[in-house]
PDB file of C-alpha atoms and ligand atoms in Angstrom:
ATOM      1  CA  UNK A   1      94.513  98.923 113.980  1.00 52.00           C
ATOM      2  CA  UNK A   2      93.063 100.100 110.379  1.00 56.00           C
ATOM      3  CA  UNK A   3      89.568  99.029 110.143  1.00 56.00           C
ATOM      4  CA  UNK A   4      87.362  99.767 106.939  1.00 62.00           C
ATOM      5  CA  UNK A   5      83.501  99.717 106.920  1.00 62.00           C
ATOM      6  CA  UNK A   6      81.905  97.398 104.095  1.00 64.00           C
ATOM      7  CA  UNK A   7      80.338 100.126 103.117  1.00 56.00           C
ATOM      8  CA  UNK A   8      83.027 102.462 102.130  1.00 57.00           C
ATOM      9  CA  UNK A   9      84.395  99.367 100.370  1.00 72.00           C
ATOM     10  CA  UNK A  10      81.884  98.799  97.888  1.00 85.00           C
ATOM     11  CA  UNK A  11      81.773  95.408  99.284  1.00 93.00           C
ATOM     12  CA  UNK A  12      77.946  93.606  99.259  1.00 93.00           C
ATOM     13  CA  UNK A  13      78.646  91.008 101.916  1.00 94.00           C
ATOM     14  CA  UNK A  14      81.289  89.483 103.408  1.00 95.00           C
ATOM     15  CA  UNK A  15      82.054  85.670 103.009  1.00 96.00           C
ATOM     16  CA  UNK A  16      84.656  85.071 106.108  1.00 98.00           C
ATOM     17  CA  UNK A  17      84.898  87.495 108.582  1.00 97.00           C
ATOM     18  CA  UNK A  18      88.480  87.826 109.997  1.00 97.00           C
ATOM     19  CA  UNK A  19      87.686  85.654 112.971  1.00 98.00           C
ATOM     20  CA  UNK A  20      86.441  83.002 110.441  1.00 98.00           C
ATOM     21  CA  UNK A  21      89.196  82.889 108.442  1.00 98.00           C
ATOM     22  CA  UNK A  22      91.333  82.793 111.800  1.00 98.00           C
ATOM     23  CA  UNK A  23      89.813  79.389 112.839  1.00 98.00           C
ATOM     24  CA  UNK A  24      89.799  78.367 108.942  1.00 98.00           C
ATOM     25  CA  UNK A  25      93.854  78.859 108.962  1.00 98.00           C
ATOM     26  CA  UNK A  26      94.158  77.356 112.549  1.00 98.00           C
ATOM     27  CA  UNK A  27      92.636  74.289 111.273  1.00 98.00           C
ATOM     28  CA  UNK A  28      94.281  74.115 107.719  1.00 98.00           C
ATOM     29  CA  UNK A  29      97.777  74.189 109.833  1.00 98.00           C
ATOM     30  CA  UNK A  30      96.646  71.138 112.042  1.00 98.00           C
ATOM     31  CA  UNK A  31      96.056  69.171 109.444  1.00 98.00           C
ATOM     32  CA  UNK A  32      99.369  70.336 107.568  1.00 98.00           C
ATOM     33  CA  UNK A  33     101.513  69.651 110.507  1.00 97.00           C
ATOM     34  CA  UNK A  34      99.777  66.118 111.017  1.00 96.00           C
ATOM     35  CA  UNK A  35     100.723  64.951 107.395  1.00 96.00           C
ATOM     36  CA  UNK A  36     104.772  66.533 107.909  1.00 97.00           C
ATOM     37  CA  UNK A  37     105.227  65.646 111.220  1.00 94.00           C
ATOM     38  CA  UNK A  38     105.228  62.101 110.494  1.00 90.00           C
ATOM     39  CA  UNK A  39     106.978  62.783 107.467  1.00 93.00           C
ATOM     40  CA  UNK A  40     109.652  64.007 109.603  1.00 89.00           C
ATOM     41  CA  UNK A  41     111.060  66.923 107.540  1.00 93.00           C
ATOM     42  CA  UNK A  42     110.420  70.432 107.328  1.00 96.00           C
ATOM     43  CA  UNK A  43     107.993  71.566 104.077  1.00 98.00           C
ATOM     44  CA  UNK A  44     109.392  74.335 102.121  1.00 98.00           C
ATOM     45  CA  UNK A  45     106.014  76.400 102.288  1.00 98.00           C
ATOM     46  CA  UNK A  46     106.047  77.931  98.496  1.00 98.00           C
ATOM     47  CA  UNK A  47     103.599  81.078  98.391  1.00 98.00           C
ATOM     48  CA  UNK A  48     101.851  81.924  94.933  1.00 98.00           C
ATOM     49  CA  UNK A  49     102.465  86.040  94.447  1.00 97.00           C
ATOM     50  CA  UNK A  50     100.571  87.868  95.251  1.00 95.00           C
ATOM     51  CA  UNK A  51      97.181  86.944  96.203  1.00 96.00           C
ATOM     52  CA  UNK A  52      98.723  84.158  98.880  1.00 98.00           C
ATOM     53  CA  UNK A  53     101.214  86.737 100.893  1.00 98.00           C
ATOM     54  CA  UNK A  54      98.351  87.051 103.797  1.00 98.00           C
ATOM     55  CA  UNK A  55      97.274  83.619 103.658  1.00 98.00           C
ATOM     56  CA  UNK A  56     101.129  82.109 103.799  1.00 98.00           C
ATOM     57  CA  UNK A  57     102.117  84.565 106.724  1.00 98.00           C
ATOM     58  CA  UNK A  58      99.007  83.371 109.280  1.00 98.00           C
ATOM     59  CA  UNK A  59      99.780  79.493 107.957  1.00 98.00           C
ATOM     60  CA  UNK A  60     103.547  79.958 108.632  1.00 98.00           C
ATOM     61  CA  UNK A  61     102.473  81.248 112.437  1.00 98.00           C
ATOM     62  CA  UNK A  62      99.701  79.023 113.272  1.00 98.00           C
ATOM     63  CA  UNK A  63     102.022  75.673 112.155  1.00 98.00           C
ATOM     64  CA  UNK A  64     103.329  74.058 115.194  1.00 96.00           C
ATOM     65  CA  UNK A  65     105.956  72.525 113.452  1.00 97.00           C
ATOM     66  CA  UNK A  66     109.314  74.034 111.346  1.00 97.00           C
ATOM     67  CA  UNK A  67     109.089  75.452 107.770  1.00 98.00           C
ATOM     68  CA  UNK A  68     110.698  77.062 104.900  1.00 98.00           C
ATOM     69  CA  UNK A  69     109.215  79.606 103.170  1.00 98.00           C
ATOM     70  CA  UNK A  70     109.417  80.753  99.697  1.00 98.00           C
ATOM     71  CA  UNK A  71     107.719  82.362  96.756  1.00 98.00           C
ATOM     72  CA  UNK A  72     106.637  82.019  92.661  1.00 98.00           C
ATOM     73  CA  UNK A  73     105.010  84.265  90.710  1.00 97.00           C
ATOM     74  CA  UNK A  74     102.996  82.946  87.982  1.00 94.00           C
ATOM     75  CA  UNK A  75     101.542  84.650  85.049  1.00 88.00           C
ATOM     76  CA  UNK A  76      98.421  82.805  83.447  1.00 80.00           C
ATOM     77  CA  UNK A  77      96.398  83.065  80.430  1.00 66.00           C
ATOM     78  CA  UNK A  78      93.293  82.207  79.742  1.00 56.00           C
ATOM     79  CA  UNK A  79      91.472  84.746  77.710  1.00 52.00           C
ATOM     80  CA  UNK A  80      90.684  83.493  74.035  1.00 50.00           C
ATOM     81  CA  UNK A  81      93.109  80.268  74.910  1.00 50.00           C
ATOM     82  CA  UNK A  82      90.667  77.690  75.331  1.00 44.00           C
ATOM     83  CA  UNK A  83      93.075  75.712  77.044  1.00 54.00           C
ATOM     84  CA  UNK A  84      94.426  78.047  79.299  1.00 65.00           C
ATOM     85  CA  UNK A  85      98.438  78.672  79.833  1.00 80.00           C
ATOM     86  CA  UNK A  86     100.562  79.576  82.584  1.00 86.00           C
ATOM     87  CA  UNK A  87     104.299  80.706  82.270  1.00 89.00           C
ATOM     88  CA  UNK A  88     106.882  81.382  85.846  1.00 93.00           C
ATOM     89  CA  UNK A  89     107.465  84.972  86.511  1.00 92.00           C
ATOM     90  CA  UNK A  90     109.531  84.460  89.374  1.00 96.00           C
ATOM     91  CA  UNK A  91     111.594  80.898  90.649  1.00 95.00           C
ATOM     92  CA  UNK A  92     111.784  80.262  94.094  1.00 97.00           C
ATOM     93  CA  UNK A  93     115.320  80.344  95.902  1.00 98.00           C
ATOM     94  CA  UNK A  94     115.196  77.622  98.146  1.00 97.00           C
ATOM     95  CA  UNK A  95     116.841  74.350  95.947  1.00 98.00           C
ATOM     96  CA  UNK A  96     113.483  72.375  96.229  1.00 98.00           C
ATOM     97  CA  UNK A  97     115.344  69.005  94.884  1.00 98.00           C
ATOM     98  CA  UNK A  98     114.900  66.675  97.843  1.00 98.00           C
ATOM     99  CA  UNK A  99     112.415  68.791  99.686  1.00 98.00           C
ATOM    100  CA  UNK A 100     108.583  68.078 100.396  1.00 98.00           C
ATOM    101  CA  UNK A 101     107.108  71.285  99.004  1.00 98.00           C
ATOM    102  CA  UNK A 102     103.623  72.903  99.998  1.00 98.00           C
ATOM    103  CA  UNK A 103     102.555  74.952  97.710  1.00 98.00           C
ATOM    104  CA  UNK A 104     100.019  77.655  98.926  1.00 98.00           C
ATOM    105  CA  UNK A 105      97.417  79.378  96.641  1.00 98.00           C
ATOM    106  CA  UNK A 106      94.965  81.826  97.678  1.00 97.00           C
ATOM    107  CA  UNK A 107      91.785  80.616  95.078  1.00 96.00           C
ATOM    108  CA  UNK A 108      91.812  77.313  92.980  1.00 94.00           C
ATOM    109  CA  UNK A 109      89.592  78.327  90.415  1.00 92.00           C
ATOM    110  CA  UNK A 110      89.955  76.832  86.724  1.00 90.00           C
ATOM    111  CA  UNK A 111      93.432  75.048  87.867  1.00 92.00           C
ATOM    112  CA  UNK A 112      95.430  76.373  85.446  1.00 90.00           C
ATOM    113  CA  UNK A 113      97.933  77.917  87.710  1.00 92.00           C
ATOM    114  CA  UNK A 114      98.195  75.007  89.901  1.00 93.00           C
ATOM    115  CA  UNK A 115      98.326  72.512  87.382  1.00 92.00           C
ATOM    116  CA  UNK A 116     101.226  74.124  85.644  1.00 92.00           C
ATOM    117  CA  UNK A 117     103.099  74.617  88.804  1.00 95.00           C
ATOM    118  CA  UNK A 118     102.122  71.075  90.055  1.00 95.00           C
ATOM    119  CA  UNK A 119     102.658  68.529  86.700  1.00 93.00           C
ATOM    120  CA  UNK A 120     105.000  71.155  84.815  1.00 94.00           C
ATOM    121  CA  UNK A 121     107.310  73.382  86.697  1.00 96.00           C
ATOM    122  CA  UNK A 122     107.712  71.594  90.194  1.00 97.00           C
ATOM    123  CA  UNK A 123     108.529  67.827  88.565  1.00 97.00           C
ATOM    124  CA  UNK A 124     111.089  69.608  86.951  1.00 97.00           C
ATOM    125  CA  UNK A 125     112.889  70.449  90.342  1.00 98.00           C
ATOM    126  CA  UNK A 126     112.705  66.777  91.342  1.00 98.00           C
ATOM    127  CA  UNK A 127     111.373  67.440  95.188  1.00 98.00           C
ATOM    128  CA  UNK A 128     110.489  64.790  97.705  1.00 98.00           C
ATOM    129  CA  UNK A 129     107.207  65.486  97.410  1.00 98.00           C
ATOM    130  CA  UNK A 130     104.582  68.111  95.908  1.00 98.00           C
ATOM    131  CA  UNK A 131     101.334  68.846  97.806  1.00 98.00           C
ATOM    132  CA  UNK A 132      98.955  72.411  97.589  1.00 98.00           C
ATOM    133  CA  UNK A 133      96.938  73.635 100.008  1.00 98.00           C
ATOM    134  CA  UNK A 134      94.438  76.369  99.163  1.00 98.00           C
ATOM    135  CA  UNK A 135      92.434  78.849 100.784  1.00 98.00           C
ATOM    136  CA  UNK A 136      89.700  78.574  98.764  1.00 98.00           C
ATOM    137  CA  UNK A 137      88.203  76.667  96.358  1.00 96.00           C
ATOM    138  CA  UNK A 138      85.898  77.284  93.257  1.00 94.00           C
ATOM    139  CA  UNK A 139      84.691  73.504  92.028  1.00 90.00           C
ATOM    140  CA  UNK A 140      82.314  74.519  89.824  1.00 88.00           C
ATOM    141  CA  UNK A 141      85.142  76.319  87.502  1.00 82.00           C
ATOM    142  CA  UNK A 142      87.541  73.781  86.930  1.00 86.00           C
ATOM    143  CA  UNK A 143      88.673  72.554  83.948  1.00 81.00           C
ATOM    144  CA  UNK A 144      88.190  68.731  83.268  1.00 77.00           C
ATOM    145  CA  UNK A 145      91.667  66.752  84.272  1.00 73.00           C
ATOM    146  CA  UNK A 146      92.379  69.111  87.188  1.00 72.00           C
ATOM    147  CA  UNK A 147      92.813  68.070  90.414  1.00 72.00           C
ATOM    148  CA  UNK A 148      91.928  68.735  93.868  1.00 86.00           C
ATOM    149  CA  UNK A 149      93.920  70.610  96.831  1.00 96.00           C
ATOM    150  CA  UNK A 150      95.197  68.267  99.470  1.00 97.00           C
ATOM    151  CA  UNK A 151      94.123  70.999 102.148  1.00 98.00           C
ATOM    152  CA  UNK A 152      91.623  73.561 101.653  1.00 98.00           C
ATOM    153  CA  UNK A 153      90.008  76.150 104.069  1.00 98.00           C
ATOM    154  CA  UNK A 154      86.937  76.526 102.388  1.00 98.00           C
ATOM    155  CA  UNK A 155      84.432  76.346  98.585  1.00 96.00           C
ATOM    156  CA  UNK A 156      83.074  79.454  97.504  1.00 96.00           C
ATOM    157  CA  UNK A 157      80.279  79.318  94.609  1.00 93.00           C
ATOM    158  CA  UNK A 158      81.253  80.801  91.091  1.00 91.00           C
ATOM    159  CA  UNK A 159      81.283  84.784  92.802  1.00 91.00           C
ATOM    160  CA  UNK A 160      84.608  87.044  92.104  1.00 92.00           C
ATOM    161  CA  UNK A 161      86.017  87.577  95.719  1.00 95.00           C
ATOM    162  CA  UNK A 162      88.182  90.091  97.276  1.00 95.00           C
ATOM    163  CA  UNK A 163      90.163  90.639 100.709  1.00 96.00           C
ATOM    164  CA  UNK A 164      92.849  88.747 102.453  1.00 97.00           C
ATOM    165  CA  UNK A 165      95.480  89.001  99.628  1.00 97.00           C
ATOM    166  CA  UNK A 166      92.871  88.657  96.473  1.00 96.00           C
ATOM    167  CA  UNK A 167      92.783  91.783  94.311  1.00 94.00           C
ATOM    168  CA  UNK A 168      90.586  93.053  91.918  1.00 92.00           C
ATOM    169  CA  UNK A 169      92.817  95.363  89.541  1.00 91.00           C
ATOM    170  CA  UNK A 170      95.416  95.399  93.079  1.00 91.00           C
ATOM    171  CA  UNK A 171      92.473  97.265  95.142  1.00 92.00           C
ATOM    172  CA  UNK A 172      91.144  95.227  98.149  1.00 94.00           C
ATOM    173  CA  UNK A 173      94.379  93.625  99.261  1.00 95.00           C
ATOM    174  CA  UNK A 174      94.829  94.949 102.561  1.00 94.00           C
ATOM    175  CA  UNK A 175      90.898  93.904 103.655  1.00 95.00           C
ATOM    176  CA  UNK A 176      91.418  91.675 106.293  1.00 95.00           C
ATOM    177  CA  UNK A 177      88.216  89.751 105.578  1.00 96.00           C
ATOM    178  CA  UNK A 178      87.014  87.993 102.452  1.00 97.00           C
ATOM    179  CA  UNK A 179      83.969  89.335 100.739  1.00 96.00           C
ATOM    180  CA  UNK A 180      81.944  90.158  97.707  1.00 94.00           C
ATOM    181  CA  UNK A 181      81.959  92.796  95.829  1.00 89.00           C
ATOM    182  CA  UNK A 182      78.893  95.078  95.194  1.00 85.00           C
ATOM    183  CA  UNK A 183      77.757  95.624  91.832  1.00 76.00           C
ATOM    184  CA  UNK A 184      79.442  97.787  89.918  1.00 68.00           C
ATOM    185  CA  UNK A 185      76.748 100.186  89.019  1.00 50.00           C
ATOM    186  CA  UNK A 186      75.847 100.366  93.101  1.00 42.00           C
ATOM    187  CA  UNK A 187      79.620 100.713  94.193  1.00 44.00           C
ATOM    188  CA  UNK A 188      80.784 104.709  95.668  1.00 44.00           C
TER     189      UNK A 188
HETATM  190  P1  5GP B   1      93.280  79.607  88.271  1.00 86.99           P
HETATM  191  O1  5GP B   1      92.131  79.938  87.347  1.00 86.99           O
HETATM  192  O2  5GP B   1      94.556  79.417  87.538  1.00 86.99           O
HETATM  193  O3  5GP B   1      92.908  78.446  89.169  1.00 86.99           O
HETATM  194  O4  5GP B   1      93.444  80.867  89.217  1.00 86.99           O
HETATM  195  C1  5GP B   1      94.321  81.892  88.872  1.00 86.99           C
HETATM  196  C2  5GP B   1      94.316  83.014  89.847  1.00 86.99           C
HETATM  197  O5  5GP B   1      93.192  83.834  89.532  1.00 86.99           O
HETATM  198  C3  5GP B   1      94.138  82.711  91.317  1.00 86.99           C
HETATM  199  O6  5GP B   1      95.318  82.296  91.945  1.00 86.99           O
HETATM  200  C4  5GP B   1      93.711  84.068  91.813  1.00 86.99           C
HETATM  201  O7  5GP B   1      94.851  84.869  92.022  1.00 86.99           O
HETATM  202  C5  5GP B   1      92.875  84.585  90.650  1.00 86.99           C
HETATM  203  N1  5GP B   1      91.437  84.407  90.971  1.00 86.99           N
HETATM  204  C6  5GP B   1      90.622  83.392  90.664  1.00 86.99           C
HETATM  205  N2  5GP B   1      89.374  83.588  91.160  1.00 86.99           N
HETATM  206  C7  5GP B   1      89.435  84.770  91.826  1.00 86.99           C
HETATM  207  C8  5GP B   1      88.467  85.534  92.589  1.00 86.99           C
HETATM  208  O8  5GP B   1      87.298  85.186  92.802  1.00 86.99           O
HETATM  209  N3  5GP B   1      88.929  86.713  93.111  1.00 86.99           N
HETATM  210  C9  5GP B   1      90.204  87.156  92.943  1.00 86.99           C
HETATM  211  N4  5GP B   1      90.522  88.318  93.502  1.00 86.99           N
HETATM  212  N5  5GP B   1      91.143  86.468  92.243  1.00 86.99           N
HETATM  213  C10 5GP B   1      90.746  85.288  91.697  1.00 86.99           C
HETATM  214 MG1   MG B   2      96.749  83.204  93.160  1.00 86.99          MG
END
């Protein structure tokens, strides 16, 4: 297997090693198949694109229980908007009408992904029921009004992360740990 030095990275420290974020998903997919085993269906797992494709592939493993999987992509703006704005680049196949949908985000961080998928584009498709379970969470960036994941693997204070799926300018993908990047004037 690949394996990358921290160093060569340019990354400062590393938040979740991979064996951390191994017991983090084990645990998120416990509680996950708790709440949909007594629901007695199987959730139609929908992965954000593209920071969520490691995340969603461990989950879909480590669940004891039946799933569907499929994706969104959503495009989000929130530079001079004050308000923020989020727009679908990509609808999911599976007919969600009927179904209990999961979505599953890499980073909550202002909301405003999450919150247009959640009270805009999702209602639309009339499903059972919509729930979101994040990797991790950034409280302290939220916007007023948003809400909270229903499962979440871990916070993270208000520090750009990388690894695991998250990008910076799609570099840092394929890390298979989550850390912080070093500053840019120290990076090689
Ligand atoms: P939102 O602000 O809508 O909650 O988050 C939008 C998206 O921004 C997240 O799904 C994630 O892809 C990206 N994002 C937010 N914080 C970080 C971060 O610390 N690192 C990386 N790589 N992406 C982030
Ligand atoms: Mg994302």
């Amino acid at each position: 297997m690949r394996r990358r030095t921290t160093k060569a990275q340019g990354i400062d420290r590393v938040l979740f090693s991979e064996a951390e974020l191994h017991t983090m998903v084990e645990r998120l997919a416990g509680e996950i198949a708790e709440t949909y085993r007594d629901i007695g269906e199987p959730p139609v797992l929908l992965g954000v694109l593209n920071g969520s494709v490691l995340f969603i592939s461990d989950l879909m493993r480590a669940l004891p229980i039946p799933c569907d999987v499929d994706f969104v992509a959503v495009q989000s703006y929130q530079g001079e908007r004050s308000t923020g704005d989020a727009r679908l680049r990509l609808q999911p196949k599976i007919p969600l009408t009927g179904r209990h949908v999961l979505v599953v985000e890499d980073i909550l961080d202002t909301g405003v992904t999450l919150r247009y998928l959640c009270s805009e584009f999702l209602p639309q498709q009339k499903p059972a029921s919509i729930r979101v379970c994040t990797l991790l969470d950034k409280p302290s960036r939220r916007r007023p009004g948003v809400f909270a994941a229903d499962y979440t693997g871990a916070e993270v204070p208000d520090v750009f992360v990388v690894g695991y799926g998250l990008d910076l300018n799609e570099e840092y993908r394929d890390l298979p740990y989550i850390g912080v990047l070093r500053a840019p004037e120290h990076k090689e």
